[in-house]
């Protein structure tokens, strides 16, 4: 009889899995070619590579902003390539996304920007109030609830965007160069926030140019170059 | 699940109202244009309702045959037999010269003394005929009345079918013109609403992409725009009803006495309740359709 430890480890269900994924935009060479990867629950993974390497495209495939040209993508146990519109909505409700340019609604206050996500889901007023407050507390902005985004610094705006991304407890947090518009100190602060969020259990996948910060973190890194994963 | 849906709807309805307010001038244009086209429809309903009512009352209006002077008793008796034997006539009443004078005197009231100055009775004798209410078509009455007018005993016929005929022609023409104008204006207001919605969609483009990002369904994204269109249409409908009420009272005040004078007791009615409701429903429908047109143009891109 074999001992338990000699058995191959049971494959935990991954949060993201890609099998031979290709993405080609009309009349161009492949933006992504033969991508295979696996991201486990609770991991924090950096996606690096030169401009045009396909980082943004890869993230967009995960929340179905783009559809893969071929290959299979499994997110949280569901095959993203076969999803209908209504299922895509369900998928996106489980994924938080943060962008370089924050993408806040300037006609809404900080509170409303975050509350928005929960209003879409038809949550009750009290639940929205509670969750938004705790999300803003997580990013240290609970005192700026009634301020409009224009009156916030870049770092603060990005923290609001992060609060919005985590307010509904996503299983996966995607970030596309979230520190790209910030100076090094502010970038470190924001990065620490992502670390906090990851420590509390959310899987994080972040595309970034900022190799210096990536090295400091000592986390898993996926390198892209011309649409392919490169192994060192 | 149910309360979740209700909360979502309430939120979207609020968004729609906010959008109408934010659209400002262009929303007011949309509302006014809807109001104009629906005002035509209101007028159509009012004119139609009142004219057909007038037509009805015109047809059970009495026709009066004025007789020549100096007819003998037999001549009058013979004519009465003929009249009573006619199917279209249900009731025949003879009014002698003396009776006519009495009626006239009564109608003058206080001024009756004026008649004392007359030394002979100037009023002719007459037959008052009630027509069969089943005879609705003016054409059916025409030959009869022409025949009566040509009879030697008859001086003239009053309450002929000519104006009834003219009225019914007017009814057909008026209906067509109003309907045509209404359709054209409805199309125009649909386009104007679609344009307003287009502007709102443009204004909220960033918001919409963020909504998509956080997993809002396509319907959730569209509903506020549809509400916006419906609300603008509804406001247009209310404005149209308000305007036609204004026109109605102005008309009654200025013109109604005249109409009473000409047509007797006939008065004008305002829009009936179901028609007013229909106007509101139509307004919202045009608004909603405008929004859908705008949204489908957009997603076709
Ligand atoms: N919507 C699109 N239509 C056409 N081509 C696109 C589109 N999006 C991306 N591409 C192309 O795909 C390739 C990868 O782009 P992508 O944005 O993923 O790179 P990236 O690694 O995010 O670059 P950066 O670091 O500059 O953000 C590029 O050659 C780009 O031109
Ligand atoms: Mg990019």
PDB file of C-alpha atoms in Angstrom, chain B residues 33-219:
ATOM      1  CA  UNK B  33     -42.310  67.745 -29.952  1.00  0.00           C
ATOM      2  CA  UNK B  34     -44.160  64.788 -28.484  1.00  0.00           C
ATOM      3  CA  UNK B  35     -46.726  67.225 -27.092  1.00  0.00           C
ATOM      4  CA  UNK B  36     -47.232  68.757 -30.555  1.00  0.00           C
ATOM      5  CA  UNK B  37     -47.875  65.464 -32.250  1.00  0.00           C
ATOM      6  CA  UNK B  38     -50.100  64.219 -29.465  1.00  0.00           C
ATOM      7  CA  UNK B  39     -51.972  67.534 -29.449  1.00  0.00           C
ATOM      8  CA  UNK B  40     -52.930  66.771 -33.023  1.00  0.00           C
ATOM      9  CA  UNK B  41     -54.172  63.415 -31.893  1.00  0.00           C
ATOM     10  CA  UNK B  42     -56.168  65.071 -29.098  1.00  0.00           C
ATOM     11  CA  UNK B  43     -57.696  67.447 -31.608  1.00  0.00           C
ATOM     12  CA  UNK B  44     -58.397  64.519 -33.869  1.00  0.00           C
ATOM     13  CA  UNK B  45     -60.282  62.733 -31.121  1.00  0.00           C
ATOM     14  CA  UNK B  46     -62.154  65.864 -30.093  1.00  0.00           C
ATOM     15  CA  UNK B  47     -63.089  66.915 -33.604  1.00  0.00           C
ATOM     16  CA  UNK B  48     -64.056  63.383 -34.481  1.00  0.00           C
ATOM     17  CA  UNK B  49     -66.125  62.865 -31.354  1.00  0.00           C
ATOM     18  CA  UNK B  50     -67.896  66.171 -31.625  1.00  0.00           C
ATOM     19  CA  UNK B  51     -68.517  66.085 -35.347  1.00  0.00           C
ATOM     20  CA  UNK B  52     -70.022  62.645 -35.260  1.00  0.00           C
ATOM     21  CA  UNK B  53     -72.131  63.746 -32.345  1.00  0.00           C
ATOM     22  CA  UNK B  54     -73.184  66.779 -34.379  1.00  0.00           C
ATOM     23  CA  UNK B  55     -73.934  64.561 -37.302  1.00  0.00           C
ATOM     24  CA  UNK B  56     -76.128  62.374 -35.147  1.00  0.00           C
ATOM     25  CA  UNK B  57     -78.031  65.283 -33.714  1.00  0.00           C
ATOM     26  CA  UNK B  58     -78.283  66.846 -37.148  1.00  0.00           C
ATOM     27  CA  UNK B  59     -79.953  63.747 -38.432  1.00  0.00           C
ATOM     28  CA  UNK B  60     -82.534  63.679 -35.724  1.00  0.00           C
ATOM     29  CA  UNK B  61     -82.921  67.366 -36.213  1.00  0.00           C
ATOM     30  CA  UNK B  62     -86.323  68.317 -37.387  1.00  0.00           C
ATOM     31  CA  UNK B  63     -86.911  69.240 -40.990  1.00  0.00           C
ATOM     32  CA  UNK B  64     -89.392  72.041 -41.507  1.00  0.00           C
ATOM     33  CA  UNK B  65     -91.477  72.484 -44.628  1.00  0.00           C
ATOM     34  CA  UNK B  66     -92.700  76.052 -44.989  1.00  0.00           C
ATOM     35  CA  UNK B  67     -95.933  76.184 -46.930  1.00  0.00           C
ATOM     36  CA  UNK B  68     -97.103  78.689 -49.507  1.00  0.00           C
ATOM     37  CA  UNK B  69     -99.780  81.172 -48.487  1.00  0.00           C
ATOM     38  CA  UNK B  70    -103.418  80.648 -49.235  1.00  0.00           C
ATOM     39  CA  UNK B  71    -103.442  76.864 -49.400  1.00  0.00           C
ATOM     40  CA  UNK B  72    -106.799  75.206 -49.044  1.00  0.00           C
ATOM     41  CA  UNK B  73    -107.571  72.811 -46.226  1.00  0.00           C
ATOM     42  CA  UNK B  74    -107.630  69.850 -48.691  1.00  0.00           C
ATOM     43  CA  UNK B  75    -104.269  70.716 -50.156  1.00  0.00           C
ATOM     44  CA  UNK B  76    -102.743  70.703 -46.675  1.00  0.00           C
ATOM     45  CA  UNK B  77    -104.528  67.463 -45.828  1.00  0.00           C
ATOM     46  CA  UNK B  78    -103.250  65.779 -48.995  1.00  0.00           C
ATOM     47  CA  UNK B  79     -99.672  66.811 -48.273  1.00  0.00           C
ATOM     48  CA  UNK B  80     -99.978  65.547 -44.728  1.00  0.00           C
ATOM     49  CA  UNK B  81    -101.116  62.135 -46.038  1.00  0.00           C
ATOM     50  CA  UNK B  82     -98.100  61.988 -48.342  1.00  0.00           C
ATOM     51  CA  UNK B  83     -95.753  62.898 -45.551  1.00  0.00           C
ATOM     52  CA  UNK B  84     -97.203  60.384 -43.140  1.00  0.00           C
ATOM     53  CA  UNK B  85     -96.931  57.712 -45.805  1.00  0.00           C
ATOM     54  CA  UNK B  86     -93.181  58.209 -46.170  1.00  0.00           C
ATOM     55  CA  UNK B  87     -90.944  55.679 -44.440  1.00  0.00           C
ATOM     56  CA  UNK B  88     -88.123  58.097 -43.582  1.00  0.00           C
ATOM     57  CA  UNK B  89     -90.500  60.348 -41.684  1.00  0.00           C
ATOM     58  CA  UNK B  90     -91.615  59.137 -38.290  1.00  0.00           C
ATOM     59  CA  UNK B  91     -93.614  62.084 -37.068  1.00  0.00           C
ATOM     60  CA  UNK B  92     -95.486  64.914 -38.781  1.00  0.00           C
ATOM     61  CA  UNK B  93     -96.701  67.971 -36.950  1.00  0.00           C
ATOM     62  CA  UNK B  94     -98.710  70.744 -38.584  1.00  0.00           C
ATOM     63  CA  UNK B  95     -98.138  74.264 -37.343  1.00  0.00           C
ATOM     64  CA  UNK B  96    -100.717  76.763 -38.484  1.00  0.00           C
ATOM     65  CA  UNK B  97     -99.955  80.411 -39.084  1.00  0.00           C
ATOM     66  CA  UNK B  98    -101.597  81.339 -35.827  1.00  0.00           C
ATOM     67  CA  UNK B  99     -99.699  78.682 -33.866  1.00  0.00           C
ATOM     68  CA  UNK B 100     -96.452  79.835 -35.413  1.00  0.00           C
ATOM     69  CA  UNK B 101     -97.137  83.380 -34.286  1.00  0.00           C
ATOM     70  CA  UNK B 102     -97.912  82.160 -30.772  1.00  0.00           C
ATOM     71  CA  UNK B 103     -94.597  80.233 -30.605  1.00  0.00           C
ATOM     72  CA  UNK B 104     -92.750  83.229 -31.892  1.00  0.00           C
ATOM     73  CA  UNK B 105     -94.423  85.491 -29.385  1.00  0.00           C
ATOM     74  CA  UNK B 106     -93.477  83.114 -26.571  1.00  0.00           C
ATOM     75  CA  UNK B 107     -89.878  82.977 -27.718  1.00  0.00           C
ATOM     76  CA  UNK B 108     -89.632  86.764 -27.724  1.00  0.00           C
ATOM     77  CA  UNK B 109     -90.696  86.986 -24.094  1.00  0.00           C
ATOM     78  CA  UNK B 110     -90.533  90.569 -22.919  1.00  0.00           C
ATOM     79  CA  UNK B 111     -90.091  91.912 -26.422  1.00  0.00           C
ATOM     80  CA  UNK B 112     -93.373  90.342 -27.520  1.00  0.00           C
ATOM     81  CA  UNK B 113     -95.029  93.761 -27.663  1.00  0.00           C
ATOM     82  CA  UNK B 114     -93.109  94.368 -30.895  1.00  0.00           C
ATOM     83  CA  UNK B 115     -95.489  91.982 -32.614  1.00  0.00           C
ATOM     84  CA  UNK B 116     -98.463  94.119 -31.664  1.00  0.00           C
ATOM     85  CA  UNK B 117     -97.419  96.563 -34.347  1.00  0.00           C
ATOM     86  CA  UNK B 118     -98.102  93.979 -37.073  1.00  0.00           C
ATOM     87  CA  UNK B 119    -101.471  94.133 -38.676  1.00  0.00           C
ATOM     88  CA  UNK B 120    -101.246  90.784 -40.488  1.00  0.00           C
ATOM     89  CA  UNK B 121     -99.511  87.520 -39.558  1.00  0.00           C
ATOM     90  CA  UNK B 122     -96.197  87.355 -41.515  1.00  0.00           C
ATOM     91  CA  UNK B 123     -95.348  83.808 -40.519  1.00  0.00           C
ATOM     92  CA  UNK B 124     -96.094  80.905 -42.869  1.00  0.00           C
ATOM     93  CA  UNK B 125     -97.772  77.703 -41.861  1.00  0.00           C
ATOM     94  CA  UNK B 126     -95.425  74.716 -41.739  1.00  0.00           C
ATOM     95  CA  UNK B 127     -94.973  70.989 -41.271  1.00  0.00           C
ATOM     96  CA  UNK B 128     -92.433  69.859 -38.712  1.00  0.00           C
ATOM     97  CA  UNK B 129     -91.026  66.478 -39.681  1.00  0.00           C
ATOM     98  CA  UNK B 130     -89.063  64.144 -37.402  1.00  0.00           C
ATOM     99  CA  UNK B 131     -86.790  61.915 -39.396  1.00  0.00           C
ATOM    100  CA  UNK B 132     -86.248  58.263 -38.721  1.00  0.00           C
ATOM    101  CA  UNK B 133     -83.065  58.021 -36.615  1.00  0.00           C
ATOM    102  CA  UNK B 134     -82.122  54.844 -38.466  1.00  0.00           C
ATOM    103  CA  UNK B 135     -81.508  56.881 -41.595  1.00  0.00           C
ATOM    104  CA  UNK B 136     -77.928  57.923 -40.931  1.00  0.00           C
ATOM    105  CA  UNK B 137     -76.718  58.549 -44.433  1.00  0.00           C
ATOM    106  CA  UNK B 138     -77.401  62.053 -45.725  1.00  0.00           C
ATOM    107  CA  UNK B 139     -77.518  60.627 -49.249  1.00  0.00           C
ATOM    108  CA  UNK B 140     -80.596  58.623 -48.414  1.00  0.00           C
ATOM    109  CA  UNK B 141     -82.519  61.714 -47.404  1.00  0.00           C
ATOM    110  CA  UNK B 142     -81.509  63.879 -50.294  1.00  0.00           C
ATOM    111  CA  UNK B 143     -83.988  62.624 -52.936  1.00  0.00           C
ATOM    112  CA  UNK B 144     -86.859  62.830 -50.482  1.00  0.00           C
ATOM    113  CA  UNK B 145     -86.106  66.385 -49.472  1.00  0.00           C
ATOM    114  CA  UNK B 146     -85.634  67.404 -53.100  1.00  0.00           C
ATOM    115  CA  UNK B 147     -88.968  65.895 -53.947  1.00  0.00           C
ATOM    116  CA  UNK B 148     -90.664  67.717 -51.109  1.00  0.00           C
ATOM    117  CA  UNK B 149     -89.072  71.040 -52.091  1.00  0.00           C
ATOM    118  CA  UNK B 150     -90.511  70.682 -55.610  1.00  0.00           C
ATOM    119  CA  UNK B 151     -94.075  70.088 -54.481  1.00  0.00           C
ATOM    120  CA  UNK B 152     -96.413  72.937 -55.278  1.00  0.00           C
ATOM    121  CA  UNK B 153     -97.597  73.368 -51.680  1.00  0.00           C
ATOM    122  CA  UNK B 154     -94.065  73.884 -50.375  1.00  0.00           C
ATOM    123  CA  UNK B 155     -92.454  77.292 -50.249  1.00  0.00           C
ATOM    124  CA  UNK B 156     -89.115  76.154 -48.833  1.00  0.00           C
ATOM    125  CA  UNK B 157     -87.412  73.409 -46.832  1.00  0.00           C
ATOM    126  CA  UNK B 158     -85.328  74.201 -43.801  1.00  0.00           C
ATOM    127  CA  UNK B 159     -82.823  71.869 -42.180  1.00  0.00           C
ATOM    128  CA  UNK B 160     -81.958  70.239 -45.445  1.00  0.00           C
ATOM    129  CA  UNK B 161     -79.228  67.689 -45.762  1.00  0.00           C
ATOM    130  CA  UNK B 162     -76.765  69.912 -47.528  1.00  0.00           C
ATOM    131  CA  UNK B 163     -74.906  71.007 -44.437  1.00  0.00           C
ATOM    132  CA  UNK B 164     -75.158  67.533 -42.986  1.00  0.00           C
ATOM    133  CA  UNK B 165     -73.525  66.324 -46.134  1.00  0.00           C
ATOM    134  CA  UNK B 166     -70.884  69.015 -45.974  1.00  0.00           C
ATOM    135  CA  UNK B 167     -70.251  68.134 -42.350  1.00  0.00           C
ATOM    136  CA  UNK B 168     -69.718  64.499 -43.130  1.00  0.00           C
ATOM    137  CA  UNK B 169     -67.365  65.351 -45.972  1.00  0.00           C
ATOM    138  CA  UNK B 170     -65.510  67.661 -43.641  1.00  0.00           C
ATOM    139  CA  UNK B 171     -65.345  64.840 -41.144  1.00  0.00           C
ATOM    140  CA  UNK B 172     -63.654  62.529 -43.608  1.00  0.00           C
ATOM    141  CA  UNK B 173     -61.232  65.181 -44.863  1.00  0.00           C
ATOM    142  CA  UNK B 174     -60.438  66.488 -41.388  1.00  0.00           C
ATOM    143  CA  UNK B 175     -59.802  62.998 -40.133  1.00  0.00           C
ATOM    144  CA  UNK B 176     -57.399  62.268 -42.934  1.00  0.00           C
ATOM    145  CA  UNK B 177     -55.469  65.507 -42.616  1.00  0.00           C
ATOM    146  CA  UNK B 178     -55.158  65.283 -38.838  1.00  0.00           C
ATOM    147  CA  UNK B 179     -54.177  61.654 -38.995  1.00  0.00           C
ATOM    148  CA  UNK B 180     -51.553  62.294 -41.640  1.00  0.00           C
ATOM    149  CA  UNK B 181     -50.098  65.228 -39.744  1.00  0.00           C
ATOM    150  CA  UNK B 182     -50.206  63.183 -36.564  1.00  0.00           C
ATOM    151  CA  UNK B 183     -48.280  60.311 -38.122  1.00  0.00           C
ATOM    152  CA  UNK B 184     -45.643  62.646 -39.564  1.00  0.00           C
ATOM    153  CA  UNK B 185     -45.229  64.506 -36.288  1.00  0.00           C
ATOM    154  CA  UNK B 186     -45.074  61.249 -34.364  1.00  0.00           C
ATOM    155  CA  UNK B 187     -42.205  60.090 -36.535  1.00  0.00           C
ATOM    156  CA  UNK B 188     -40.474  63.417 -36.017  1.00  0.00           C
ATOM    157  CA  UNK B 189     -40.875  63.258 -32.263  1.00  0.00           C
ATOM    158  CA  UNK B 190     -39.647  59.683 -32.236  1.00  0.00           C
ATOM    159  CA  UNK B 191     -36.503  60.870 -34.002  1.00  0.00           C
ATOM    160  CA  UNK B 192     -36.102  63.771 -31.590  1.00  0.00           C
ATOM    161  CA  UNK B 193     -36.438  61.459 -28.603  1.00  0.00           C
ATOM    162  CA  UNK B 194     -33.960  59.064 -30.154  1.00  0.00           C
ATOM    163  CA  UNK B 195     -31.533  61.972 -30.525  1.00  0.00           C
ATOM    164  CA  UNK B 196     -31.921  63.003 -26.891  1.00  0.00           C
ATOM    165  CA  UNK B 197     -31.309  59.453 -25.770  1.00  0.00           C
ATOM    166  CA  UNK B 198     -28.296  59.339 -28.054  1.00  0.00           C
ATOM    167  CA  UNK B 199     -26.903  62.372 -26.261  1.00  0.00           C
ATOM    168  CA  UNK B 200     -27.481  60.771 -22.881  1.00  0.00           C
ATOM    169  CA  UNK B 201     -25.810  57.560 -23.988  1.00  0.00           C
ATOM    170  CA  UNK B 202     -22.853  59.647 -25.141  1.00  0.00           C
ATOM    171  CA  UNK B 203     -22.729  61.566 -21.891  1.00  0.00           C
ATOM    172  CA  UNK B 204     -22.762  58.362 -19.886  1.00  0.00           C
ATOM    173  CA  UNK B 205     -20.484  56.321 -22.110  1.00  0.00           C
ATOM    174  CA  UNK B 206     -17.788  55.884 -19.457  1.00  0.00           C
ATOM    175  CA  UNK B 207     -20.388  54.932 -16.923  1.00  0.00           C
ATOM    176  CA  UNK B 208     -21.832  52.345 -19.282  1.00  0.00           C
ATOM    177  CA  UNK B 209     -18.475  50.692 -19.876  1.00  0.00           C
ATOM    178  CA  UNK B 210     -17.978  50.541 -16.120  1.00  0.00           C
ATOM    179  CA  UNK B 211     -21.446  49.062 -15.707  1.00  0.00           C
ATOM    180  CA  UNK B 212     -20.514  46.338 -18.166  1.00  0.00           C
ATOM    181  CA  UNK B 213     -17.304  45.789 -16.269  1.00  0.00           C
ATOM    182  CA  UNK B 214     -19.012  45.170 -12.954  1.00  0.00           C
ATOM    183  CA  UNK B 215     -21.421  42.722 -14.508  1.00  0.00           C
ATOM    184  CA  UNK B 216     -24.549  44.751 -15.210  1.00  0.00           C
ATOM    185  CA  UNK B 217     -26.792  42.944 -17.682  1.00  0.00           C
ATOM    186  CA  UNK B 218     -27.563  44.511 -21.043  1.00  0.00           C
ATOM    187  CA  UNK B 219     -31.147  45.150 -19.933  1.00  0.00           C
TER     188      UNK B 219
END
